[in-house]
Short mmCIF file of C-alpha atoms and ligand atoms in Angstrom, two decimals:
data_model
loop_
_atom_site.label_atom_id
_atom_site.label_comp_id
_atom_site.label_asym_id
_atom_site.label_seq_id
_atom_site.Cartn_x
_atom_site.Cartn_y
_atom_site.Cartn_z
CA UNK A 466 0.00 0.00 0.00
CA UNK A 467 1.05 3.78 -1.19
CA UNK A 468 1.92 6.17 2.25
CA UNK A 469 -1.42 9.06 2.40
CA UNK A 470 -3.07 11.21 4.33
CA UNK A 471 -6.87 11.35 4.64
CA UNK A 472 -8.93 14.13 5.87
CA UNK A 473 -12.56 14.65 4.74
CA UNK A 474 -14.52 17.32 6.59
CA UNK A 475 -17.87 17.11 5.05
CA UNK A 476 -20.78 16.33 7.39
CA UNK A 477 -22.91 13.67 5.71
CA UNK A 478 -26.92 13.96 6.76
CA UNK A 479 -28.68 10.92 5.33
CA UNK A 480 -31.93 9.85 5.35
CA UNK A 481 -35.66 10.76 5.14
CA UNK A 482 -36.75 14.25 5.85
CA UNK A 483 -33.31 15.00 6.40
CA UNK A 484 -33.70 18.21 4.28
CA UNK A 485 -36.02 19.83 7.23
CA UNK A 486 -32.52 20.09 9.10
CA UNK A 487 -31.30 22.39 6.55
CA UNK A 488 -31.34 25.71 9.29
CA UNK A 489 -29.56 23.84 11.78
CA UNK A 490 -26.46 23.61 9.81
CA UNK A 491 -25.56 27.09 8.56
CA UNK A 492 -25.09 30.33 10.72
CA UNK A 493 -27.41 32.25 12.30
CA UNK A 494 -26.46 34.93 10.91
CA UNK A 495 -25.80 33.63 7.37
CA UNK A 496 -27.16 35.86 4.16
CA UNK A 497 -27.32 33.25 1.81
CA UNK A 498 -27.60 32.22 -2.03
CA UNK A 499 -30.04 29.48 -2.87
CA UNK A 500 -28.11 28.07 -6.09
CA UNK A 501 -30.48 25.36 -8.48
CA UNK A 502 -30.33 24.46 -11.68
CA UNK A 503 -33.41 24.23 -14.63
CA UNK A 504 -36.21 24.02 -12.11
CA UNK A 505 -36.54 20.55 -11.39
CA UNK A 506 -36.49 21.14 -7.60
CA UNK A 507 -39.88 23.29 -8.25
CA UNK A 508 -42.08 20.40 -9.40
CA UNK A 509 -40.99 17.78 -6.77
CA UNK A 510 -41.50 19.31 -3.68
CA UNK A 511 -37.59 19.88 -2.84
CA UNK A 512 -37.82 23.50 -3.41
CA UNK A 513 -40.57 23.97 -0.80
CA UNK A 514 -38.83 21.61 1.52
CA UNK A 515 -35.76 23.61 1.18
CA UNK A 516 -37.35 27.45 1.09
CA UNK A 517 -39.32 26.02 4.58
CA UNK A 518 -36.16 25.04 6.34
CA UNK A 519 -34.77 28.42 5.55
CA UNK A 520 -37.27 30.52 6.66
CA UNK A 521 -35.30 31.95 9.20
CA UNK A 522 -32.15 33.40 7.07
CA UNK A 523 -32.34 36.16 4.68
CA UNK A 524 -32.07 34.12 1.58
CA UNK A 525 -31.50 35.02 -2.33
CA UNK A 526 -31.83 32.77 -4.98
CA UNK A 527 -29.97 32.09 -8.44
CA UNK A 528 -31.47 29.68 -10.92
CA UNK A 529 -30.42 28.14 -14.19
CA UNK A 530 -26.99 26.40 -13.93
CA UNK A 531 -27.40 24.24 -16.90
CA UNK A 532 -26.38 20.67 -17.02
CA UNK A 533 -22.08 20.99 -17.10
CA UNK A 534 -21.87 24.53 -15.81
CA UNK A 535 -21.31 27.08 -17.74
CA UNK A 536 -18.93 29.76 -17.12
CA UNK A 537 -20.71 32.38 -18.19
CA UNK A 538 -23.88 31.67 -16.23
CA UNK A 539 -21.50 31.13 -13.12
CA UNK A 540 -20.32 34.59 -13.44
CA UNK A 541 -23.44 36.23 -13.47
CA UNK A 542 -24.01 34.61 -10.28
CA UNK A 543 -20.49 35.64 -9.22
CA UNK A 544 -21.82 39.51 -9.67
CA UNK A 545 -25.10 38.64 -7.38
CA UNK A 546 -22.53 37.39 -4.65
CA UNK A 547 -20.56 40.36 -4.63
CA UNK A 548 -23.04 42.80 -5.02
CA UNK A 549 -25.41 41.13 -2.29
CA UNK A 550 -22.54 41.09 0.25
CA UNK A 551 -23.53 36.92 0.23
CA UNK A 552 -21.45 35.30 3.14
CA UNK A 553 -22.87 31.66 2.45
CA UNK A 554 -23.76 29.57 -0.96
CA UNK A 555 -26.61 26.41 -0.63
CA UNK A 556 -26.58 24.00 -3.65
CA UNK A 557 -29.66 22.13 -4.50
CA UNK A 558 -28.96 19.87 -7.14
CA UNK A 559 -26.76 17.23 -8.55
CA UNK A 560 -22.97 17.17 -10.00
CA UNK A 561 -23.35 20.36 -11.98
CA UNK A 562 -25.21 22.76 -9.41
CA UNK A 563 -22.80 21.61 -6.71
CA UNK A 564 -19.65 22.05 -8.98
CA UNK A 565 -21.18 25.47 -10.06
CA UNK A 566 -21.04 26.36 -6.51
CA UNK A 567 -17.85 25.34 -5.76
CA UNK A 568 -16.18 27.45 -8.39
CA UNK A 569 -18.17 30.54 -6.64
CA UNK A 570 -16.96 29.49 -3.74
CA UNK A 571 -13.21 29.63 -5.01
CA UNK A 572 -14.18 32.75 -7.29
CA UNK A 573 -15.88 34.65 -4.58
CA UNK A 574 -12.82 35.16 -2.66
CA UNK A 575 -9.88 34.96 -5.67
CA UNK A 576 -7.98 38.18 -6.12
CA UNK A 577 -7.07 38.02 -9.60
CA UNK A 578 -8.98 39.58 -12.69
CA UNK A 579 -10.19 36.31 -14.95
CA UNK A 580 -11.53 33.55 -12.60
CA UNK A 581 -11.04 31.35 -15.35
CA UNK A 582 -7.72 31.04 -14.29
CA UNK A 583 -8.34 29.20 -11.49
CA UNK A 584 -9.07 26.03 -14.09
CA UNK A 585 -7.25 27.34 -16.85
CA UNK A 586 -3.46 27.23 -14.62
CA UNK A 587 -4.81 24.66 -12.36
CA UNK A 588 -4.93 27.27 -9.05
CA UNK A 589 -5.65 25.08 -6.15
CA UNK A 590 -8.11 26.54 -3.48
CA UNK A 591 -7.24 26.83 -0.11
CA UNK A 592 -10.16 28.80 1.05
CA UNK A 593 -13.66 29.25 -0.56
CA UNK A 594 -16.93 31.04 0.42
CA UNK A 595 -18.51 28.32 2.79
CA UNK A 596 -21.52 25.98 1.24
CA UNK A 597 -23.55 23.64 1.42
CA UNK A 598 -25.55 20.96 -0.54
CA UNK A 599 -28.64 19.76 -0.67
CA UNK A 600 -28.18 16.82 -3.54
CA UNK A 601 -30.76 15.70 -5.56
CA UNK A 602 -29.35 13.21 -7.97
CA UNK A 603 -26.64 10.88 -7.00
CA UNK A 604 -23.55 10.31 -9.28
CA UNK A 605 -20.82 12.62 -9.21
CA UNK A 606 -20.00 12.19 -5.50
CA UNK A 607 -19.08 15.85 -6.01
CA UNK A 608 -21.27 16.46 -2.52
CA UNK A 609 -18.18 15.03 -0.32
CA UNK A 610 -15.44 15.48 -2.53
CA UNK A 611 -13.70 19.14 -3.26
CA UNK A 612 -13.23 18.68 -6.98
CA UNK A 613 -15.38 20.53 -9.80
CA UNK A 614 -15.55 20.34 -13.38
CA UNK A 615 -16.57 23.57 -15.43
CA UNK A 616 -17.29 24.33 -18.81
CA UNK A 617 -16.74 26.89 -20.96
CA UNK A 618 -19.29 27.26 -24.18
CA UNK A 619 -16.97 30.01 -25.94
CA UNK A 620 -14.02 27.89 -26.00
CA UNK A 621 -15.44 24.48 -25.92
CA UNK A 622 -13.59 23.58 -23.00
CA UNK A 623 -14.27 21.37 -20.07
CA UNK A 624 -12.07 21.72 -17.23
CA UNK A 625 -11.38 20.55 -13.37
CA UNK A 626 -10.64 22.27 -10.29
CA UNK A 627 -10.12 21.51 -6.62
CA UNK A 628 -8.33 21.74 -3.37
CA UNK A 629 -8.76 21.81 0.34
CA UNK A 630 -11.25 24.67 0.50
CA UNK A 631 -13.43 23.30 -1.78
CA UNK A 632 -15.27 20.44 0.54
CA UNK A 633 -19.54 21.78 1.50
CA UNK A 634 -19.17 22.14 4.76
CA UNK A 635 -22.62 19.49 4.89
CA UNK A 636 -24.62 17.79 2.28
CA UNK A 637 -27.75 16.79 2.92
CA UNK A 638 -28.57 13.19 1.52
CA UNK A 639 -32.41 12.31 1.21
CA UNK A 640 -32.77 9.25 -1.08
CA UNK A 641 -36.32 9.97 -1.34
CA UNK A 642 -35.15 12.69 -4.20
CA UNK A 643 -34.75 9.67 -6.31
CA UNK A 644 -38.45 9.42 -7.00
CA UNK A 645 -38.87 12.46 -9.49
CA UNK A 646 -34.90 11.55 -11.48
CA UNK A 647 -35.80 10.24 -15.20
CA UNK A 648 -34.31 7.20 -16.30
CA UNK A 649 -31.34 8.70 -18.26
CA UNK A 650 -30.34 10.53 -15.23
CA UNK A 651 -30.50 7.72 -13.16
CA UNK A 652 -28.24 5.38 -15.96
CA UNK A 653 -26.53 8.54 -15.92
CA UNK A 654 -25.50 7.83 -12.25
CA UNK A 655 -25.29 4.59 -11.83
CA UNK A 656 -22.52 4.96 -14.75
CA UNK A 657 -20.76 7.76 -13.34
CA UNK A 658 -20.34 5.97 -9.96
CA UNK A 659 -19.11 2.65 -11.58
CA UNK A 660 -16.52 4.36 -13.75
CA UNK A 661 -15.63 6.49 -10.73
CA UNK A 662 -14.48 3.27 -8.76
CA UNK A 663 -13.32 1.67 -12.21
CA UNK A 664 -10.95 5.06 -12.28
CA UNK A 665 -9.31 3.90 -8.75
CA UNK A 666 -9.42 0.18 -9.04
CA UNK A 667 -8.06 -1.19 -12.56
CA UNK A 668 -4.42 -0.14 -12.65
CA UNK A 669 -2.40 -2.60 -11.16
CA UNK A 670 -2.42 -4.81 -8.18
CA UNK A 671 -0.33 -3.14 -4.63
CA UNK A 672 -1.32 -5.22 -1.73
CA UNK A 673 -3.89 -2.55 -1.14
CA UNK A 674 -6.59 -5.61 0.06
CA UNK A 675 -9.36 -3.49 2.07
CA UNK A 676 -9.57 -0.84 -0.93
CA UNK A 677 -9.82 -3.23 -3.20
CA UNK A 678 -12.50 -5.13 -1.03
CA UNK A 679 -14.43 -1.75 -0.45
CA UNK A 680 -13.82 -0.71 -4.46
CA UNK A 681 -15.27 -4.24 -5.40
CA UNK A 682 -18.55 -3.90 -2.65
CA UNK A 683 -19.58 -0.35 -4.18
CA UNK A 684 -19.37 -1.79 -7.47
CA UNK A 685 -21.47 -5.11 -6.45
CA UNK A 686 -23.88 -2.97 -4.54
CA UNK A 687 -24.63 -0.78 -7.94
CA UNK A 688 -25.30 -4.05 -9.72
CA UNK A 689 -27.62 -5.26 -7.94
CA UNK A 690 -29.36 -2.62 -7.28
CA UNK A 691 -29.18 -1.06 -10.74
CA UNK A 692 -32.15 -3.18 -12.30
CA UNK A 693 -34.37 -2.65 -9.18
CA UNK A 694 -33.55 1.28 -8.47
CA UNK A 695 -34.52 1.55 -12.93
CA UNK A 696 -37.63 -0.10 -12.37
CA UNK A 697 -39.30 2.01 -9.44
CA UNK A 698 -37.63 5.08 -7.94
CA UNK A 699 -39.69 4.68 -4.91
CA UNK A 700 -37.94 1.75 -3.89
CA UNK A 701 -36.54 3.49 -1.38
CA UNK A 702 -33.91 0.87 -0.07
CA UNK A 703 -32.43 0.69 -3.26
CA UNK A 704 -32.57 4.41 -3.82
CA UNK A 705 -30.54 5.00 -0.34
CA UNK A 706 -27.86 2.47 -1.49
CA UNK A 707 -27.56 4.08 -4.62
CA UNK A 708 -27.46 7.37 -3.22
CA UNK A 709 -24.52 6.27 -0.51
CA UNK A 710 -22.87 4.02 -3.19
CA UNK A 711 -22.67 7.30 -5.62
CA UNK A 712 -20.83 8.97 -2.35
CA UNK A 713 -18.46 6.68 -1.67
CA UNK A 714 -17.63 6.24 -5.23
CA UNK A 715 -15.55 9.41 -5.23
CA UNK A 716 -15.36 11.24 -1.54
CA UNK A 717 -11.64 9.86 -1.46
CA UNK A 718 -11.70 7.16 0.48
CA UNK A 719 -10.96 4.29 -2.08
CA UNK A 720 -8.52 6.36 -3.86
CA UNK A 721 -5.59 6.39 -0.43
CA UNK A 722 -2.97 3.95 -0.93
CA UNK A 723 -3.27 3.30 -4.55
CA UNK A 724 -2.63 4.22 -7.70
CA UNK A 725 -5.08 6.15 -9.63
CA UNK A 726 -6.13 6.18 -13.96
CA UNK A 727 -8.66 9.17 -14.62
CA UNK A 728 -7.48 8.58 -17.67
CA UNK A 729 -11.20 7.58 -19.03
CA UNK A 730 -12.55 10.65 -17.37
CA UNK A 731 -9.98 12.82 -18.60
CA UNK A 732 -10.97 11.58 -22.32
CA UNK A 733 -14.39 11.60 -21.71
CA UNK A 734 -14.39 15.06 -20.24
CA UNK A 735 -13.41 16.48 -24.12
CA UNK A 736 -16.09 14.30 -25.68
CA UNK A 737 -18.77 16.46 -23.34
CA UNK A 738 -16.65 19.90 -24.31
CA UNK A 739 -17.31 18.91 -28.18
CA UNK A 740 -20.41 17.05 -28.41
CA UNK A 741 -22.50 17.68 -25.45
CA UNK A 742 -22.93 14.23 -24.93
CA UNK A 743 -23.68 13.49 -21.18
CA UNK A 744 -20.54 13.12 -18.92
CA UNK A 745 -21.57 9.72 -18.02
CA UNK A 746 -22.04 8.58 -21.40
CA UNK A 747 -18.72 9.90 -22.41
CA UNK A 748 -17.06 7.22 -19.92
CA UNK A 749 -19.23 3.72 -21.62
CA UNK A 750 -17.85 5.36 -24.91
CA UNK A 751 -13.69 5.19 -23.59
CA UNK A 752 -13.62 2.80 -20.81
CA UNK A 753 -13.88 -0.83 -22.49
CA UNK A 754 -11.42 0.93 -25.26
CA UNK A 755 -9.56 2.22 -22.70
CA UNK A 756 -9.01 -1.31 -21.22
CA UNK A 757 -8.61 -3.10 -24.25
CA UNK A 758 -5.81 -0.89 -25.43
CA UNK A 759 -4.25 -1.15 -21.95
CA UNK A 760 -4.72 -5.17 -21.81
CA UNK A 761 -1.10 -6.23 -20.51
CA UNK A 762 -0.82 -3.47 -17.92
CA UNK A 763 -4.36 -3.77 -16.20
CA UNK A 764 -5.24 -7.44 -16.75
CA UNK A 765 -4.31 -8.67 -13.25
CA UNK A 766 -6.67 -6.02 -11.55
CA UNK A 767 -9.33 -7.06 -14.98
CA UNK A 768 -8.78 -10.73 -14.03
CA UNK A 769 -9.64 -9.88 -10.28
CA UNK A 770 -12.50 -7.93 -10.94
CA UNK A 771 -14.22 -10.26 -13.02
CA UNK A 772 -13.46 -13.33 -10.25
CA UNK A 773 -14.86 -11.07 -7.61
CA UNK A 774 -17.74 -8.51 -8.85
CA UNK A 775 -18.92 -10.60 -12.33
CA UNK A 776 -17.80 -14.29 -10.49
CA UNK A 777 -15.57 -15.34 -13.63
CA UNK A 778 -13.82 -18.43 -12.47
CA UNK A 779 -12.70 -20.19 -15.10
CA UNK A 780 -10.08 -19.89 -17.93
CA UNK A 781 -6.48 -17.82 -17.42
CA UNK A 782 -5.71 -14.39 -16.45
CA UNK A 783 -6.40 -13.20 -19.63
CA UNK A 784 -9.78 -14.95 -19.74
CA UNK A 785 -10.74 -13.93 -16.91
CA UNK A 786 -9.69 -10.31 -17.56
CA UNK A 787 -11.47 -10.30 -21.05
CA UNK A 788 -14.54 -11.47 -20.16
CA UNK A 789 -14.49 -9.33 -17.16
CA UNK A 790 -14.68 -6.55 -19.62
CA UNK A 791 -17.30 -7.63 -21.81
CA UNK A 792 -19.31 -8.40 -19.01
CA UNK A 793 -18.96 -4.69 -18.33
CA UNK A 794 -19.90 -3.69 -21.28
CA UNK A 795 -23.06 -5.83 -20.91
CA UNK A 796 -23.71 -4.04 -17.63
CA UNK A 797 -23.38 -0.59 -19.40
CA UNK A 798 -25.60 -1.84 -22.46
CA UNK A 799 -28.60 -3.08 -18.85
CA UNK A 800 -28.96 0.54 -18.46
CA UNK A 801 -29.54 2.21 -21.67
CA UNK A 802 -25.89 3.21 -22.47
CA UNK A 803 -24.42 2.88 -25.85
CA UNK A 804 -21.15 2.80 -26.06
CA UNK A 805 -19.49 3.82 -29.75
CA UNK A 806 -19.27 7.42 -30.24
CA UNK A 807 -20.90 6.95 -33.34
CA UNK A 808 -23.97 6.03 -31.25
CA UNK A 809 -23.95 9.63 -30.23
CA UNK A 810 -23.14 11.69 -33.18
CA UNK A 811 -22.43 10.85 -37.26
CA UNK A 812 -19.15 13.33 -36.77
CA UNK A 813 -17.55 11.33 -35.09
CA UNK A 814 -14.46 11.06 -37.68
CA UNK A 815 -11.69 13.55 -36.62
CA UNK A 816 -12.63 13.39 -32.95
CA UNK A 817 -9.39 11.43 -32.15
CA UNK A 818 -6.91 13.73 -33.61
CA UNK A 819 -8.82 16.56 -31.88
CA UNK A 820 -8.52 15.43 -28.55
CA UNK A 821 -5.26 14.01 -29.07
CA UNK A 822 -3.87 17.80 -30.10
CA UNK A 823 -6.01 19.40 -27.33
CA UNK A 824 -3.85 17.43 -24.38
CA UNK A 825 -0.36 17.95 -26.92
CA UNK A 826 -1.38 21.56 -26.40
CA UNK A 827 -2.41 21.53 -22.92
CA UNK A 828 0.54 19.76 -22.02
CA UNK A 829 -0.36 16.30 -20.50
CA UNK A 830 1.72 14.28 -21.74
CA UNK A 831 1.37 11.50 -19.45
CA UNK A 832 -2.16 10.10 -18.55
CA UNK A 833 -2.68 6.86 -16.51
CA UNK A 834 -1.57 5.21 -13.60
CA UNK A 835 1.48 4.99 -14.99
CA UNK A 836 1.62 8.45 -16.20
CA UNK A 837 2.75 6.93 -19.58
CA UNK A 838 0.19 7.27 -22.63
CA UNK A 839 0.76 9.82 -24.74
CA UNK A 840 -1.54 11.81 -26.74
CA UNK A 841 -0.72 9.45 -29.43
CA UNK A 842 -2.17 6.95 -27.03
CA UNK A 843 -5.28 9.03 -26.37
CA UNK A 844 -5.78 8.98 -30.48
CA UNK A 845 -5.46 5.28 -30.44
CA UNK A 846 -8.15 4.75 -27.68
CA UNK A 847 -10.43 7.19 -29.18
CA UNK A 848 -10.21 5.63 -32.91
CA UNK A 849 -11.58 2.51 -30.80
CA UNK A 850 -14.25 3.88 -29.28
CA UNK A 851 -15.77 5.05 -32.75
O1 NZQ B 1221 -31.30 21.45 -13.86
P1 NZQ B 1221 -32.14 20.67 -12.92
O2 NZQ B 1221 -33.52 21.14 -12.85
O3 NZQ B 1221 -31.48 20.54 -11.57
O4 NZQ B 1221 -32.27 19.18 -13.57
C1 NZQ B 1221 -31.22 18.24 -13.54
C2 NZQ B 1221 -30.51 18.13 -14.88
O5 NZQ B 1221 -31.37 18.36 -15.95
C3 NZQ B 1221 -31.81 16.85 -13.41
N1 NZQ B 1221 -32.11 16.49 -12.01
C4 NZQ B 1221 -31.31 16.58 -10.93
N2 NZQ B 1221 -31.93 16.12 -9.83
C5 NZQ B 1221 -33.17 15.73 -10.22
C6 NZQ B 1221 -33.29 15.98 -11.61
N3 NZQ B 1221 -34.42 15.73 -12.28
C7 NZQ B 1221 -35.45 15.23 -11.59
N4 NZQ B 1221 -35.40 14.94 -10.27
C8 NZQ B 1221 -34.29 15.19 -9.55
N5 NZQ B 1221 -34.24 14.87 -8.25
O6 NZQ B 1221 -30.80 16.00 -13.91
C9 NZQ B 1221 -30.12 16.67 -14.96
C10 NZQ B 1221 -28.62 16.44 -14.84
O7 NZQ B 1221 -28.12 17.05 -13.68
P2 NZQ B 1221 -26.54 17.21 -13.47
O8 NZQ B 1221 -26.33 17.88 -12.19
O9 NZQ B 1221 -25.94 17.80 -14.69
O10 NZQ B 1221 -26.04 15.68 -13.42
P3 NZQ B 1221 -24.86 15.01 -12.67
O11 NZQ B 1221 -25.12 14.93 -11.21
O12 NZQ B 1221 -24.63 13.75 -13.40
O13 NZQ B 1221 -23.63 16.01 -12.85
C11 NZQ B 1221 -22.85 16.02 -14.01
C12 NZQ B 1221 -21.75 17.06 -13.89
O14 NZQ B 1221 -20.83 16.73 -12.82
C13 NZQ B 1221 -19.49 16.66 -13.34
C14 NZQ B 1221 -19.71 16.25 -14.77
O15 NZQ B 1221 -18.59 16.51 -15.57
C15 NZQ B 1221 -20.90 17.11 -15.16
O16 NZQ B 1221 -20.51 18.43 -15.45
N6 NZQ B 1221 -18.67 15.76 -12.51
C16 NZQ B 1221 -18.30 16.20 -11.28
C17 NZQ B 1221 -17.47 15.46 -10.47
C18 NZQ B 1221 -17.06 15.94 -9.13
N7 NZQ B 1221 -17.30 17.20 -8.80
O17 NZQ B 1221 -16.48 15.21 -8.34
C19 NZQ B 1221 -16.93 14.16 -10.88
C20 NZQ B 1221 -17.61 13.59 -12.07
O18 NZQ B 1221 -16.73 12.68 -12.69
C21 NZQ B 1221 -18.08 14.58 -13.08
O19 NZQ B 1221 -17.02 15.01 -13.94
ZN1 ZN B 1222 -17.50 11.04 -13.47
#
């Protein structure tokens, strides 16, 4: 196992009627701004739950983060912040209102002119504007983690940020918001979450046994409760493992003491900046590439996975480890996903050299756990996922 440190400060609330306990969690004396996204939260009842357990704070409200938040829209928020004297930010939503929030958070208090820098030369944050969540569609795992991803229409670019200061201080975790989410947004999740552990599991074995134990148990949970949590939202059992599994997907925990990939996300992140295809999507399109293309250096970990999460126990590594990817596949295919980018859009042809050139001119030259494929690598992958 790797040395790390560990510290995670978010407090989780979980449950039913959790959100009533909203007040109880931010200052007295907080002015703060509601941030939400299309509107959702106004015809399932979270809104009113929400606006009721406020009713004692001066609050504002900014609507209309769109789905991968948008830089632009952020900054007109920014300006209501600032003018408004706002000393604490609520986000009720999923991945995108949180994230949206997070980069106010870092923005609010950044002394430079362009707060685009912050992503664009990867400026950590130390401190941020304090906030909290109130989620409403598990995935991202962004409500216990201090990363965001933001986009940027004008310039077709999709980019992460992060640090210390970047945790909500409390999310607020009521599976029953699972009832109103559509079906692609619940594939949606269920994806994102799988790849998320798939980022911090298939790289190479290091003795790490309880991560890999933990890693394997969030992705059997999601399984099997994938078909039933599809079927009827109001299964509330399955939506609360869900929910947590979502969480403990990416809040750090499974990520200490091992290597790490990302290299799927960081592909599938420029697939979303081009296309607009949905971030989870983007991952079925470059994972089983991904893993194909990396065979000899991730087929232990493949070989394990399949034994232990698909229960492949016959034939050699490399049996093992190939099936254990089509079986994955399968999975993805169970929950609506396609996963050729030519399922998604008939310009597909080009896409590879694109990308490729955007991390040549970014300057990663070395995704992966082994920090080792080059953007000639990322072409090769892509091609493969067409
Ligand atoms: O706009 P609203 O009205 O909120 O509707 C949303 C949106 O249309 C809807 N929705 C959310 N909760 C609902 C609901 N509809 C009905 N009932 C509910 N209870 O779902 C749609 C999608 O929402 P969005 O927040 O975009 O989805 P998701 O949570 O999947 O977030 C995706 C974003 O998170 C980023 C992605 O790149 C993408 O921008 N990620 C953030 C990460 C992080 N911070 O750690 C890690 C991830 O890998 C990911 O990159
Ligand atoms: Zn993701």
């Amino acid at each position: 196992m790797l040395n790390f440190e560990f510290k995670n400060p978010t407090k989780i609330i979980f449950g039913k009627g959790q959100i009533g306990n909203l007040g109880k969690e931010i200052p007295k004396n907080a002015k703060v701004l509601m941030v939400y996204g299309a509107g959702s939260i106004k015809s399932n009842g979270i809104y009113e739950q929400v606006k009721k357990a406020l009713s004692d704070f001066e609050v504002l409200e900014f609507s209309g983060i769109p789905a991968n938040p948008e830089y632009e829209v952020l900054m007109d928020a920014l300006k209501v912040i600032k003018e408004e004297n706002i000393t604490y930010l609520l986000a009720v939503g999923g991945g995108s209102v949180i994230d949206g929030v997070k980069f106010l958070s870092s923005a609010a208090l950044y002394t430079g002119n362009t707060p685009w820098d912050i992503l664009k030369n990867s400026i950590r944050t130390e401190n941020g504007l304090p906030f909290g969540t109130v989620l409403t569609l598990p995935a991202t795992g962004s409500e216990m983690n201090s990363g965001a991803v933001i986009t940027r229409k004008e310039t077709g670019e999709k980019l992460g940020m992060g640090g210390p200061g970047l945790f909500p201080q409390f999310s607020i975790l009521d599976p029953q918001v699972v009832t109103s989410i559509p079906e692609r947004q619940l594939a949606n999740g269920i994806m994102d979450a799988f790849s998320h552990v798939l980022e911090q599991y298939m790289t190479y074995p290091i003795g790490a046994i309880l991560q890999d134990r933990i890693a394997e148990s969030i992705m059997q949970t999601l399984i099997e409760i994938a078909p039933r949590i599809m079927k009827n939202t109001s299964d509330y059992e399955a939506a609360a493992n869900f929910m947590w599994s979502c969480t403990m997907a990416l809040n750090g925990l499974i990520q200490k003491g091992v290597p790490t990939d990302w290299a799927v996300h960081a592909m599938g992140h420029e697939l979303t900046a081009l296309f607009g295809i949905d971030h989870a999507r983007t991952l079925a399109i470059i994972a089983p590439s991904h893993y194909y293309y990396n065979f000899e250096a991730k087929k232990e970990k493949l070989a394990q996975y399949g034994e232990r999460v698909w229960d492949i126990k016959t034939g050699s590594t490399e049996e093992k480890a190939k099936a254990a990817i089509e079986k994955t596949v399968d999975f993805f295919h169970s929950l609506g996903i396609d996963t050729k980018l030519s399922d998604y859009t008939a310009a597909y042809e080009g896409t590879a050299e694109r990308v490729s050139q955007r991390f040549t001119d970014r300057g990663w030259l070395g995704l992966g756990e082994h920090k080792t494929l080059a953007p000639a690598d990322v072409e090769k992958i892509i091609k493969m996922s067409y």
